[in-house]
Coordinates of C-alpha atoms in Angstrom, one line a residue:
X1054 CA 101.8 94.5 66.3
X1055 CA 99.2 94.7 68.9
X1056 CA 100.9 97.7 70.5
X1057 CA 101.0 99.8 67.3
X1058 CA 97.8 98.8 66.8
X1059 CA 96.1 100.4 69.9
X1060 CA 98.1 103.0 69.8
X1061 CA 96.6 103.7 65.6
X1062 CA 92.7 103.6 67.3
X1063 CA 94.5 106.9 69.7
X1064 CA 92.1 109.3 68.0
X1065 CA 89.0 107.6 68.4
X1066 CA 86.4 108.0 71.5
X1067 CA 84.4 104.8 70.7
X1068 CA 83.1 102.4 74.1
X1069 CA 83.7 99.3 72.0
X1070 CA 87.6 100.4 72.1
X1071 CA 87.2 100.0 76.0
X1072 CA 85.5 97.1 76.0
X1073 CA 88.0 95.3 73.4
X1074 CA 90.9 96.3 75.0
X1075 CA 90.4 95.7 79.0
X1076 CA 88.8 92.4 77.5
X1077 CA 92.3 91.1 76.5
X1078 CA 94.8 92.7 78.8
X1079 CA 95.2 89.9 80.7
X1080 CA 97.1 88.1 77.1
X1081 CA 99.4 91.6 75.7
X1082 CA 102.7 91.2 75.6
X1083 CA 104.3 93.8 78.1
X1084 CA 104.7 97.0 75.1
X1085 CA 101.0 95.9 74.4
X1086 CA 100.0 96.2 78.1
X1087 CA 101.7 99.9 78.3
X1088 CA 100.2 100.9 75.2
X1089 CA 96.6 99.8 76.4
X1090 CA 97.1 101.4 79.4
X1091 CA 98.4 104.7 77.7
X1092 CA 95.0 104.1 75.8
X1093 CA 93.0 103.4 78.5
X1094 CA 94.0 106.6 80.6
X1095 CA 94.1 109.1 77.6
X1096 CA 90.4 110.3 77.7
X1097 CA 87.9 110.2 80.4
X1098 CA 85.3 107.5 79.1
X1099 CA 87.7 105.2 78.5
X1100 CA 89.2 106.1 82.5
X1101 CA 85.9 105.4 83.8
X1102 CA 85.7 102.0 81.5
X1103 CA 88.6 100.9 83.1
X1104 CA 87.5 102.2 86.6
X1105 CA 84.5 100.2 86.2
X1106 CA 86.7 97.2 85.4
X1107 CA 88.6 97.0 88.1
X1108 CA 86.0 97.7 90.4
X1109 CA 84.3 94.5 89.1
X1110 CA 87.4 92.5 89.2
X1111 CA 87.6 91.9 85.5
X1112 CA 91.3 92.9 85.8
X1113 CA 93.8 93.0 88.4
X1114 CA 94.8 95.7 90.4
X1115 CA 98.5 95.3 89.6
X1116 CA 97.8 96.4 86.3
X1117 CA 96.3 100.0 86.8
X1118 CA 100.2 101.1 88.4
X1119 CA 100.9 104.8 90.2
X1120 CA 101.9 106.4 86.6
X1121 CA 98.7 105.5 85.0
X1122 CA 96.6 106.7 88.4
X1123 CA 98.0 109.9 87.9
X1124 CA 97.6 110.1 84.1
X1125 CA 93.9 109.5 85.1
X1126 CA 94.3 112.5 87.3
X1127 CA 95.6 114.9 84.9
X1128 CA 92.2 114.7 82.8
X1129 CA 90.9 116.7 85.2
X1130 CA 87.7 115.8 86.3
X1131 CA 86.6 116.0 89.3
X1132 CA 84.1 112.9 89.7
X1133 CA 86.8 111.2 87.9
X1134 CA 89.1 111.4 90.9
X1135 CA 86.4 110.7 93.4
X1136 CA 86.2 107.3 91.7
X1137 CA 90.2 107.3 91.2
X1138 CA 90.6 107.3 95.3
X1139 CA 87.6 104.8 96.0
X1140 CA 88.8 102.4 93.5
X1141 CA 92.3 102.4 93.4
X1142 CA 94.1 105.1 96.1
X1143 CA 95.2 108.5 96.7
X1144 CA 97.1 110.8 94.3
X1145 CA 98.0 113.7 96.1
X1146 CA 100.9 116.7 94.5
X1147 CA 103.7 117.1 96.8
X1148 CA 105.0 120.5 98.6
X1149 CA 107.3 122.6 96.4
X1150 CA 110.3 121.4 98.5
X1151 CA 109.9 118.0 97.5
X1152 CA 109.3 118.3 94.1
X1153 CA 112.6 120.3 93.8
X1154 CA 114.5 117.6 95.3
X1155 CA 112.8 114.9 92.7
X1156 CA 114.2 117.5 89.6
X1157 CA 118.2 118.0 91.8
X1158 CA 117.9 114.4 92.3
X1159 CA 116.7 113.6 88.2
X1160 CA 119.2 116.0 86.6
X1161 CA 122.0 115.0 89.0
X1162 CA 121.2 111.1 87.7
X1163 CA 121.4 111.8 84.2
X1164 CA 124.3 114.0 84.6
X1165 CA 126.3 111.6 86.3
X1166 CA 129.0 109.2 84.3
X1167 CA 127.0 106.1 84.7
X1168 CA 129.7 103.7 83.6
X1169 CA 131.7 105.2 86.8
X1170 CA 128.9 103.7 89.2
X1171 CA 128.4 100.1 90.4
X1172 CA 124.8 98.9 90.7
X1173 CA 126.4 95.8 92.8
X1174 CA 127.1 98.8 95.6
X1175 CA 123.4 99.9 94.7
X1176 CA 121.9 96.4 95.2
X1177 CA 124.0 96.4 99.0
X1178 CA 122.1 99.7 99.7
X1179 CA 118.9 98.6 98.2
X1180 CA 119.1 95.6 101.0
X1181 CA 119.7 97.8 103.5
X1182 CA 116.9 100.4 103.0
X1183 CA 114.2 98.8 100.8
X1184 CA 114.2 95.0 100.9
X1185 CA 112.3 94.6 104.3
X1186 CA 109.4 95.8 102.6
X1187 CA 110.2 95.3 98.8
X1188 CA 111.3 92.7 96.9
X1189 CA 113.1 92.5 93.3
X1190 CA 112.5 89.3 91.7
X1191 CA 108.9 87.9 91.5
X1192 CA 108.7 86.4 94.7
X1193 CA 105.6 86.4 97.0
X1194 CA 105.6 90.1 98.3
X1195 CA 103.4 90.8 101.5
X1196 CA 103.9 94.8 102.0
X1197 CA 105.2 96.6 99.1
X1198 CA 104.6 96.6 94.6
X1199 CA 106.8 94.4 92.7
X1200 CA 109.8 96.0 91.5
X1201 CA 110.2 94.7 88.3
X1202 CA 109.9 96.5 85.3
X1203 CA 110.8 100.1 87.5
X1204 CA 113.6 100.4 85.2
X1205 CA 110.8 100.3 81.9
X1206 CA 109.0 103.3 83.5
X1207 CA 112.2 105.9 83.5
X1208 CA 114.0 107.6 86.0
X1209 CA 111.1 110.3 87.1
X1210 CA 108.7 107.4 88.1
X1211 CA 111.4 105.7 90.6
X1212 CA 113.0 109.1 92.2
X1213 CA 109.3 110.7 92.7
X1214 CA 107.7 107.3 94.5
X1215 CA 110.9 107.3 96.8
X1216 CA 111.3 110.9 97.4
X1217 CA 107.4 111.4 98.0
X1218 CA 105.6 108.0 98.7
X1219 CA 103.0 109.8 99.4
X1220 CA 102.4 111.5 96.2
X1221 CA 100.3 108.5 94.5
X1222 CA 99.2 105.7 96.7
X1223 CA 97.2 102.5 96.2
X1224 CA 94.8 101.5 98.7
X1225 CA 96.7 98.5 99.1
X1226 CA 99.6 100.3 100.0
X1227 CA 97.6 103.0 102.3
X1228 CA 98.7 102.3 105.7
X1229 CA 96.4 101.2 108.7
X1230 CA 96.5 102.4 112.3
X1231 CA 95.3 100.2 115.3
X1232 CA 95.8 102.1 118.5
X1233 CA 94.3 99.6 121.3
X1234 CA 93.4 99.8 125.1
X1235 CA 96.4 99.3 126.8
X1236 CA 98.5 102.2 124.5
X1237 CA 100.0 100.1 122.0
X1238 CA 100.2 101.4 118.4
X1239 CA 100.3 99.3 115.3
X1240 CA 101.3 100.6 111.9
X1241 CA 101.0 98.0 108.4
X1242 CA 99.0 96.6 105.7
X1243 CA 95.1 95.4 106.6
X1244 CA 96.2 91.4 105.9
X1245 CA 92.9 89.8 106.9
X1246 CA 89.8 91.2 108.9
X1247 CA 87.1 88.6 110.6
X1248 CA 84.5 89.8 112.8
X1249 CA 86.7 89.0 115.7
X1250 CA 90.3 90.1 114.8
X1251 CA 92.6 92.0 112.8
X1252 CA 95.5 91.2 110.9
X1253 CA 97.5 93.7 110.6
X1254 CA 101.2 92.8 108.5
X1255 CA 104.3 95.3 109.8
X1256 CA 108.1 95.6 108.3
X1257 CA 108.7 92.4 110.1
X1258 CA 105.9 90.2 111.1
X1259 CA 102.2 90.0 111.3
X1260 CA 100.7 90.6 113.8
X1261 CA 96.4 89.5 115.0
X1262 CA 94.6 92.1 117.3
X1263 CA 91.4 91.2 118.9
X1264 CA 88.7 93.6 118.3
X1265 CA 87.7 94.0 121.7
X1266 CA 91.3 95.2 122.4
X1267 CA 91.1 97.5 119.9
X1268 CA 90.7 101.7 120.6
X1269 CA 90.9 102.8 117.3
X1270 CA 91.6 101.5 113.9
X1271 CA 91.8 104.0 110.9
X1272 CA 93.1 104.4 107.5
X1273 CA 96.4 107.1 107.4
X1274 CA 96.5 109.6 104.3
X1275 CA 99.8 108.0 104.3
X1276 CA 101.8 105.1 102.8
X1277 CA 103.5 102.2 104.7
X1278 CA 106.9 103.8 102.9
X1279 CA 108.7 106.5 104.6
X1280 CA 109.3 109.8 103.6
X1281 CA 113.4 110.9 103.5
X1282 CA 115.2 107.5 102.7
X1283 CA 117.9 109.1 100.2
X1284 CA 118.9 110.9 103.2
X1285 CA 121.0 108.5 104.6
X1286 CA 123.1 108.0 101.6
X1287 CA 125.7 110.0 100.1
X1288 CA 125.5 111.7 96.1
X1289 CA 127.4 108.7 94.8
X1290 CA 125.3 106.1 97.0
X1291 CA 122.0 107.6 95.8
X1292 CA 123.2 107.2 92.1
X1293 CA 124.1 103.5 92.7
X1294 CA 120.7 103.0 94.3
X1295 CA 119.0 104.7 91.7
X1296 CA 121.3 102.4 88.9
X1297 CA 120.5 99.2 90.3
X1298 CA 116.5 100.2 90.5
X1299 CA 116.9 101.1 86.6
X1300 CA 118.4 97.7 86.2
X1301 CA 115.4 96.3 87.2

């Protein structure tokens, strides 16, 4: 009910919309929570309402996901995207080349014989390539979004964040650089900062720099995930991959 609700008040530009809705998106159901965001992203009032929000820490950063970033985007407004990368992260278009391999790599899922392919064999590839950094169930995840739900958000969302990462990123996910007297270069997540040290969080461990042994420490344009991981699987293994992420 609530979902067809917000999705009747569509046509209307009205700031008590905004203020109603991000009020209570902490308590929809998850088709109310898509619809709100849908609603929330559609015009650019009700963008900068929900900017504002999440600056202020009325609602979590987990809701406002890569899809709805880049809806914001496609209003196009400048100042709008000024505030999309301070608040929230990059969203960047990819080269040509990569966006033809997100269409080969759509069309070839939806062409393929699903029934024919085992998301078991998908899972065994997910735990070799992803689940360093990613985790599927709800469990505490350090480095990398929460997986659940990728298969509510279609095929085009999951095959363009793994073929270009770098396409939309959150600044939680923006990865940091600590290159520090003696040569040594460190690439993760910021984990904790105190005016002494830095906690920087890596594919495998965490790991504390002292400031004074630091020569550089910088933000990458980048994300922690690499570019090119459906490389080093075969046409069938990318479409059990791809299955067992949709089963998610």
């Amino acid at each position: 009910l609530a979902a067809k609700a917000l999705t009747l008040v569509r046509p209307y530009d009205d700031p008590k919309i905004a203020d109603a809705v991000i009020g209570r998106l902490g308590n929809f159901a998850p088709d109310a929570t898509a619809a709100a965001m849908d609603l929330l992203t559609s015009r650019k009032s009700l963008a900068n309402d929900l900017l504002d929000a999440l600056a202020s820490k009325k609602i979590d950063r987990s809701v406002l996901s890569a899809y709805y970033a880049r809806q914001m985007t496609l209003l196009g407004d400048e100042k709008l995207n000024e505030r999309i990368a301070k608040e929230w992260g990059q969203v960047r278009n990819g080269n040509e080349a990569m966006r033809d391999q997100i269409r080969k790599t759509v069309n070839a899922y939806r062409g393929a014989p699903l029934w024919a392919f085992d998301a078991g064999a998908g899972k065994m590839h997910f735990q070799k390539l992803c689940a360093s950094c990613h985790l599927p169930e709800n469990q505490n995840i350090e480095i990398a979004p929460k997986l659940q739900g990728t298969g509510a958000k279609g095929i085009e969302y999951a095959i363009e964040n793994i073929i270009d990462p770098n396409a939309v990123i959150g600044k939680d996910y923006q990865a940091r650089v600590i290159r520090t007297k003696d040569g040594q270069v460190i690439t993760g997540l910021a984990q904790a900062e105190s005016d002494s040290s830095i906690s920087i969080r890596t594919a495998t461990e965490t790991i504390q720099v002292d400031k004074s042994d630091v020569e550089e420490f910088k933000v990458s344009e980048n994300s922690f995930m690499p570019i090119g991981l459906l490389d080093t699987l075969d046409d069938r293994q990318r479409i059990e991959l791809l299955k067992y992420l949709m089963s998610l």
